[in-house]
Rosetta silent file (secondary structure, phi, psi, omega in degrees, C-alpha in Angstrom):
SEQUENCE: MDIEQLADACGGLAWISERLFEVEGRLATGSSEGELLDARTRVLLARSSRRHGQHAQWWRAALPDSPALAGADRVRPPTDAWARLLGHMEDAAPVGAVAALCEVALPQLTLVIEHFGQELSPVSDGAVIRTARMVAADLAEERYDLKEVWNSPDVPSDGALEELAERFADNYRKKRWPPLVTH
SCORE:     score description
SCORE:     0.000 S_00000001
   1 L     0.000  153.194  179.685   -0.078   -0.094   -0.081 S_00000001
   2 L  -121.280  175.835 -166.347    1.570    3.368   -0.731 S_00000001
   3 L  -106.622   18.792  135.959    1.043    5.733    1.117 S_00000001
   4 L   -42.345  -80.341 -168.965   -1.680    8.020   -1.119 S_00000001
   5 H   -48.274  -25.392  169.981   -3.732    4.801   -0.823 S_00000001
   6 H   -68.900 -108.981  171.710   -3.151    4.633    2.808 S_00000001
   7 H    48.579  -78.412  178.332   -4.361    8.898    3.579 S_00000001
   8 H   -12.891  -80.529  130.824   -6.741    7.289    1.671 S_00000001
   9 H   -19.023 -103.156 -170.657   -7.624    4.507    4.137 S_00000001
  10 H   -31.855  -35.273 -132.316   -7.500    6.692    7.187 S_00000001
  11 H  -104.054  -58.496  159.394   -8.707    9.844    5.874 S_00000001
  12 H   -51.669  167.109    7.223  -12.661    6.832    5.269 S_00000001
  13 H   -80.999  -66.085  132.366  -11.926    5.849    8.462 S_00000001
  14 H    34.694 -104.155  167.095  -12.156    9.086    9.701 S_00000001
  15 H   -90.794  -27.503  168.086  -15.374    9.691    8.689 S_00000001
  16 H   -70.961 -118.847 -113.006  -17.132    6.874    9.442 S_00000001
  17 H   -35.416  -14.129 -153.992  -15.411    6.721   13.382 S_00000001
  18 H   -79.183  -51.126  177.634  -16.513   10.877   13.111 S_00000001
  19 H   -68.670   -4.015  175.036  -20.136   10.223   11.350 S_00000001
  20 H   -96.309  -23.607  171.970  -20.511    7.198   13.757 S_00000001
  21 H   -67.932  -28.264  169.989  -19.483    9.640   16.911 S_00000001
  22 H   -33.940 -100.470  134.541  -22.369   11.506   15.539 S_00000001
  23 H    25.537  -68.068 -169.968  -25.148    9.394   15.723 S_00000001
  24 H   -73.173  -46.458 -157.981  -24.161    7.179   18.430 S_00000001
  25 H   -87.777  -27.400  165.679  -23.802   10.353   20.550 S_00000001
  26 H   -64.898  -63.153  162.769  -26.884   11.833   19.207 S_00000001
  27 H   -32.701  -57.791  175.278  -28.564    8.583   19.838 S_00000001
  28 L  -137.922   60.410  142.437  -28.113    8.276   23.222 S_00000001
  29 L  -128.201   15.193  174.474  -29.343   11.369   24.836 S_00000001
  30 L    92.747  -21.531 -174.311  -32.428   10.919   23.336 S_00000001
  31 L   -79.128   30.856 -157.621  -32.439   13.937   21.330 S_00000001
  32 L  -110.717  168.375  159.153  -33.591   12.196   18.167 S_00000001
  33 L   -98.488  163.375 -125.319  -37.633   11.976   17.581 S_00000001
  34 L    52.136 -138.665  151.764  -39.317    9.241   18.086 S_00000001
  35 L   -85.129 -174.813 -179.563  -38.843    6.408   20.114 S_00000001
  36 L   -94.404  149.161   51.628  -36.506    6.299   23.564 S_00000001
  37 L    69.104  102.895  152.531  -33.818    3.966   23.438 S_00000001
  38 L   -48.320  159.632  172.625  -33.318    1.941   26.992 S_00000001
  39 H   -31.543  -44.940 -143.071  -31.264    2.853   29.844 S_00000001
  40 H   -73.773  -47.880 -133.536  -28.948   -0.123   28.893 S_00000001
  41 H   -82.012  -16.758  159.334  -28.923    0.425   25.492 S_00000001
  42 H  -125.160  -16.131  141.401  -27.549    4.349   25.577 S_00000001
  43 H    15.439  -89.463 -165.409  -25.115    3.663   27.924 S_00000001
  44 H   -88.369    0.509  140.317  -23.444    1.981   25.815 S_00000001
  45 L   -79.637   78.831   50.893  -23.737    4.359   22.490 S_00000001
  46 L   -61.715  -36.107  125.163  -22.492    6.478   24.505 S_00000001
  47 H   -86.345   20.225  171.010  -19.745    5.087   25.204 S_00000001
  48 H   -54.129  -55.446  168.594  -19.399    3.577   21.318 S_00000001
  49 H   -15.679  -93.105 -178.877  -19.661    7.242   21.346 S_00000001
  50 H   -51.478  -45.130 -156.683  -16.926    8.900   22.877 S_00000001
  51 H   -49.532  -51.669  161.074  -14.671    5.565   21.343 S_00000001
  52 H   -34.609  -85.495  166.318  -15.472    6.737   18.161 S_00000001
  53 H   -24.699  -24.974  169.483  -14.366    9.737   18.527 S_00000001
  54 H   -92.373  -30.181  159.828  -11.443    9.176   19.979 S_00000001
  55 H   -43.513  -59.410  179.275  -10.876    6.631   16.765 S_00000001
  56 H   -53.825  -77.860 -155.930  -11.772    9.609   14.303 S_00000001
  57 H   -47.243  -59.648  167.592   -8.396   11.444   16.004 S_00000001
  58 H   -23.824  -93.620 -141.014   -6.014    7.966   15.503 S_00000001
  59 H   -26.358  -73.154  150.115   -7.205    7.984   12.219 S_00000001
  60 H   -36.006  -47.080 -179.136   -6.301   11.831   11.536 S_00000001
  61 L  -102.655   46.697  139.065   -3.492   11.923   12.801 S_00000001
  62 L   -82.752   -6.277  171.312   -2.363    9.255   10.226 S_00000001
  63 L   -50.148  103.707 -176.497   -2.814   11.331    8.301 S_00000001
  64 L   -54.762  151.364  160.566    0.087   12.777    6.050 S_00000001
  65 L  -102.139   11.165 -168.846    1.181   16.222    6.499 S_00000001
  66 L   -78.750  179.113 -172.428    2.445   17.253    3.903 S_00000001
  67 L   -90.250   50.298  170.165    0.680   20.113    1.607 S_00000001
  68 L  -124.938  -20.444 -161.436    1.523   18.101   -1.256 S_00000001
  69 L   -77.792   -9.162    6.508   -0.427   14.853   -0.034 S_00000001
  70 L  -129.785   70.406  162.864   -3.436   17.310    0.872 S_00000001
  71 H     3.918  -90.075  178.320   -4.600   15.254    4.759 S_00000001
  72 H   -49.490 -108.437 -154.393   -7.386   16.944    5.784 S_00000001
  73 H    -9.318  -53.347  154.018   -8.681   16.243    2.223 S_00000001
  74 H   -36.925  -40.305  175.288   -8.704   12.278    2.440 S_00000001
  75 L   -46.996  107.616  145.764  -11.708   13.029    5.485 S_00000001
  76 L   167.972  178.419  172.235  -14.815   12.464    3.228 S_00000001
  77 L   -28.447   71.492 -168.313  -16.869    9.336    2.117 S_00000001
  78 L   -15.944  -50.416 -156.590  -15.046    5.764    1.803 S_00000001
  79 L  -139.106  154.451  146.392  -17.639    4.274   -0.549 S_00000001
  80 H   -90.675   14.934  161.788  -21.218    5.212   -1.418 S_00000001
  81 H   -87.475  -13.801  171.839  -22.294    2.619    0.299 S_00000001
  82 H   -64.336  -78.331 -155.867  -20.303    4.191    3.859 S_00000001
  83 H   -55.046  -54.529  178.322  -22.168    7.385    2.695 S_00000001
  84 H  -109.834   39.791  176.755  -25.690    6.219    2.385 S_00000001
  85 H   -64.196  -73.644  153.334  -25.118    3.749    5.322 S_00000001
  86 H   -32.356  -29.028  172.171  -24.520    6.822    7.981 S_00000001
  87 H   -74.795  -76.743 -177.094  -27.503    9.100    6.179 S_00000001
  88 H   -12.939  -43.497 -175.755  -30.124    5.623    6.469 S_00000001
  89 H   -95.846    1.181 -179.454  -28.680    6.085   10.215 S_00000001
  90 H   -75.761  -50.633 -125.426  -28.872    9.864   10.559 S_00000001
  91 H   -84.953  -42.968 -177.251  -32.409   10.024    8.610 S_00000001
  92 L   -52.688  148.377  159.283  -33.854    6.780   10.890 S_00000001
  93 L   -30.247  122.683  178.192  -35.740    6.194   13.704 S_00000001
  94 H   -41.531  -99.177 -125.063  -33.142    4.962   17.000 S_00000001
  95 H   -49.623  -36.104 -147.118  -34.008    1.324   16.679 S_00000001
  96 H   -53.786  -49.373  170.574  -34.744    1.720   12.387 S_00000001
  97 H   -27.430  -63.599 -163.862  -30.360    3.245   13.959 S_00000001
  98 H   -51.219  -37.469 -125.094  -29.474    0.511   16.264 S_00000001
  99 H   -78.434  -15.482 -171.053  -31.098   -2.021   13.759 S_00000001
 100 H  -101.674  -32.344  149.175  -28.128   -0.287   10.961 S_00000001
 101 H   -62.963  -61.631  174.797  -25.171    0.030   13.225 S_00000001
 102 H   -52.165  -22.254 -163.895  -25.141   -3.931   14.704 S_00000001
 103 H   -81.622  -67.471 -100.379  -26.575   -5.144   11.491 S_00000001
 104 H  -111.185 -104.651  177.807  -24.797   -3.239    9.287 S_00000001
 105 H   -53.869  -35.552 -172.063  -21.940   -0.687   10.048 S_00000001
 106 H  -107.125   -2.848  174.663  -20.205   -2.506   12.652 S_00000001
 107 H   -78.037  -51.670  156.222  -20.168   -5.939   11.376 S_00000001
 108 H   -18.087  -67.949 -176.831  -19.039   -3.526    8.144 S_00000001
 109 H   -82.918   -6.237 -155.285  -16.949   -1.968    9.391 S_00000001
 110 H  -123.400  -50.961 -166.277  -14.928   -4.814   11.668 S_00000001
 111 H   -69.369  -80.983  165.982  -14.367   -6.489    8.110 S_00000001
 112 H    10.495  -85.501  177.329  -12.819   -2.865    6.723 S_00000001
 113 H   -60.552 -120.643 -141.514   -9.932   -2.889    9.956 S_00000001
 114 H   -30.995  -12.203  179.474   -9.165   -6.683    9.704 S_00000001
 115 H   -96.036  -49.408 -178.076   -8.888   -6.623    6.003 S_00000001
 116 H   -53.636  -58.229  167.371   -6.550   -2.674    6.130 S_00000001
 117 H    -9.618  -86.574 -120.726   -5.184   -4.765    9.195 S_00000001
 118 H  -112.246  -11.178  119.010   -3.482   -7.097    6.729 S_00000001
 119 H    -4.503 -102.034  135.363   -2.208   -4.528    4.093 S_00000001
 120 L    29.741   88.849  122.361   -0.531   -2.992    6.730 S_00000001
 121 L   -99.443 -165.901 -160.838    3.632   -3.231    6.873 S_00000001
 122 L   -93.158  -28.096 -162.301    5.226   -3.382   10.724 S_00000001
 123 L   -51.421  -51.907 -139.306    8.706   -1.530    8.414 S_00000001
 124 L  -152.306   28.277  162.114    6.618    1.882    7.559 S_00000001
 125 L  -166.678   78.198   95.004    2.776    1.923    9.392 S_00000001
 126 L   -13.727 -124.925 -154.495    3.629    0.945   12.541 S_00000001
 127 L   -16.487  -37.718 -178.496    1.683    3.271   14.311 S_00000001
 128 H   -46.488  -78.877 -157.447   -1.777    2.634   11.302 S_00000001
 129 H     4.413  -64.338 -139.474   -0.967   -1.236   13.633 S_00000001
 130 H   -30.473  -51.467 -116.466   -1.192    0.245   16.517 S_00000001
 131 H  -111.330  -60.313 -162.153   -4.017    1.840   15.985 S_00000001
 132 H   -70.372   51.294  130.820   -6.388   -0.294   13.403 S_00000001
 133 H   -85.965  -59.359  164.436   -5.633   -2.450   16.612 S_00000001
 134 H   -62.364  -48.206  166.707   -7.204   -0.466   18.812 S_00000001
 135 H   -60.777  -32.997  179.500   -9.975    0.540   17.196 S_00000001
 136 H   -70.045  -30.736  168.588  -10.363   -3.197   16.353 S_00000001
 137 H   -79.546 -120.354  -92.108  -10.578   -4.341   20.776 S_00000001
 138 L   -72.666  -82.465 -163.578  -13.110   -1.303   20.966 S_00000001
 139 L   -26.704  -31.433  152.033  -15.034   -2.508   18.097 S_00000001
 140 H   -63.394  -32.529 -157.176  -15.584   -6.197   19.425 S_00000001
 141 H   -62.788  -74.219 -151.201  -15.787   -4.767   23.029 S_00000001
 142 H   -39.518  -42.588 -152.926  -19.196   -2.944   21.172 S_00000001
 143 H   -42.960  -67.351  165.394  -19.833   -5.407   19.125 S_00000001
 144 H   -31.642  -64.523  172.192  -20.193   -8.379   22.351 S_00000001
 145 H   -30.644  -50.146 -123.810  -22.107   -5.208   24.017 S_00000001
 146 H  -135.881  -45.141  141.640  -24.372   -4.186   22.134 S_00000001
 147 H   -76.371  -26.918  173.846  -26.162   -8.056   21.685 S_00000001
 148 L   -49.310  -41.256  142.248  -26.456   -8.592   24.868 S_00000001
 149 L   -76.351  -10.825  167.686  -29.028   -5.780   24.917 S_00000001
 150 L  -122.239  151.342 -164.530  -30.184   -6.042   21.030 S_00000001
 151 L  -135.031   94.690  153.612  -32.467   -8.525   19.419 S_00000001
 152 L   -89.518  146.845  143.081  -32.298   -7.409   15.759 S_00000001
 153 L   -78.346 -131.433  161.746  -33.468   -9.655   13.343 S_00000001
 154 L  -148.595   19.929  173.048  -31.913  -11.205   11.451 S_00000001
 155 L  -129.588  149.471  154.892  -33.265  -10.649    7.891 S_00000001
 156 L   -59.694  134.412  148.360  -35.093   -6.355    7.824 S_00000001
 157 L   -58.649  -28.308 -165.899  -38.564   -6.208    7.328 S_00000001
 158 L  -119.931   50.444 -160.275  -38.281   -4.131    5.605 S_00000001
 159 L    23.689   19.413 -176.384  -35.116   -4.946    3.034 S_00000001
 160 L   -71.623  -70.878 -167.568  -33.530   -1.430    3.722 S_00000001
 161 L   -34.356  -48.628 -169.214  -30.684   -2.540    5.936 S_00000001
 162 L   -39.707  -81.036 -162.520  -30.382   -6.041    2.972 S_00000001
 163 L   -13.718 -100.175  164.210  -29.874   -3.134    0.274 S_00000001
 164 L    47.069  -96.825  159.861  -27.527   -1.593    2.107 S_00000001
 165 L   -89.600   79.233  174.700  -25.829   -4.309    3.061 S_00000001
 166 L   152.308    7.734  119.914  -24.987   -5.841   -1.375 S_00000001
 167 L   -51.853  -62.016 -177.755  -23.723   -2.313   -1.173 S_00000001
 168 H   -53.169  -58.359 -154.046  -21.209   -3.503    0.926 S_00000001
 169 H   -85.741  -12.040 -170.719  -20.676   -6.700   -0.836 S_00000001
 170 H   -83.722  -43.317  170.532  -21.197   -4.956   -4.438 S_00000001
 171 H   -55.140  -84.021 -151.965  -17.430   -2.803   -3.099 S_00000001
 172 H   -48.253  -22.608  167.357  -15.932   -5.511   -2.419 S_00000001
 173 H   -41.261  -54.604 -177.131  -16.133   -7.539   -5.563 S_00000001
 174 H   -63.694  -49.713 -168.320  -15.219   -4.504   -7.000 S_00000001
 175 L    88.241   -6.537 -172.079  -12.224   -3.615   -4.723 S_00000001
 176 L   -76.416   14.124  155.634  -12.655    0.122   -4.323 S_00000001
 177 L  -179.780  102.117   42.451  -12.154    0.621   -1.097 S_00000001
 178 L   -61.141 -150.938  173.431   -9.595    0.150    1.255 S_00000001
 179 L  -109.535  159.330 -156.176   -7.137    0.365   -1.884 S_00000001
 180 L    25.848   -3.421  179.620   -6.268   -2.890   -2.741 S_00000001
 181 L   -57.857  134.476 -177.031   -7.596   -5.216    0.026 S_00000001
 182 L  -116.696  138.125  163.445   -8.984   -8.303   -1.401 S_00000001
 183 L  -136.887    0.000    0.000  -11.408   -9.829    0.736 S_00000001
């Protein structure tokens, strides 16, 4: 993975982390319209929101500081699938947003981090490898804790989440992001 591909990957991961920080924070505070989530779910979302905020800072810190590479400009939606998923989560009622988080966002982000880590070189990418490992550990804990409080259906009844998940499968077949990652 060259420096530009690494910058694109870190920028995309920063964007995802920032959006999850915002969405989970909104869900945790109950400041959205619609049904309220139970207290335990909101506490877990608040903790996860803070962690995603920290992850965003780590990914931004991994961006190159060279003006020629324009690291800050690389913080953007990495794919259309991620943009649509986070848009769906921002617009959905709390229960729908948590379903999207549990059924699509966290599994997909875990998969991206796992495959991204395999593309990194311990010689030149040590700091990014460490960041990826810490983020992966936090994601594993988040997924485990949310499974205990969230009983989501295997197949969403409205089909919206299924369609969003299919977009990720298409991205993987075309190897769009992170760069050069084979899924």
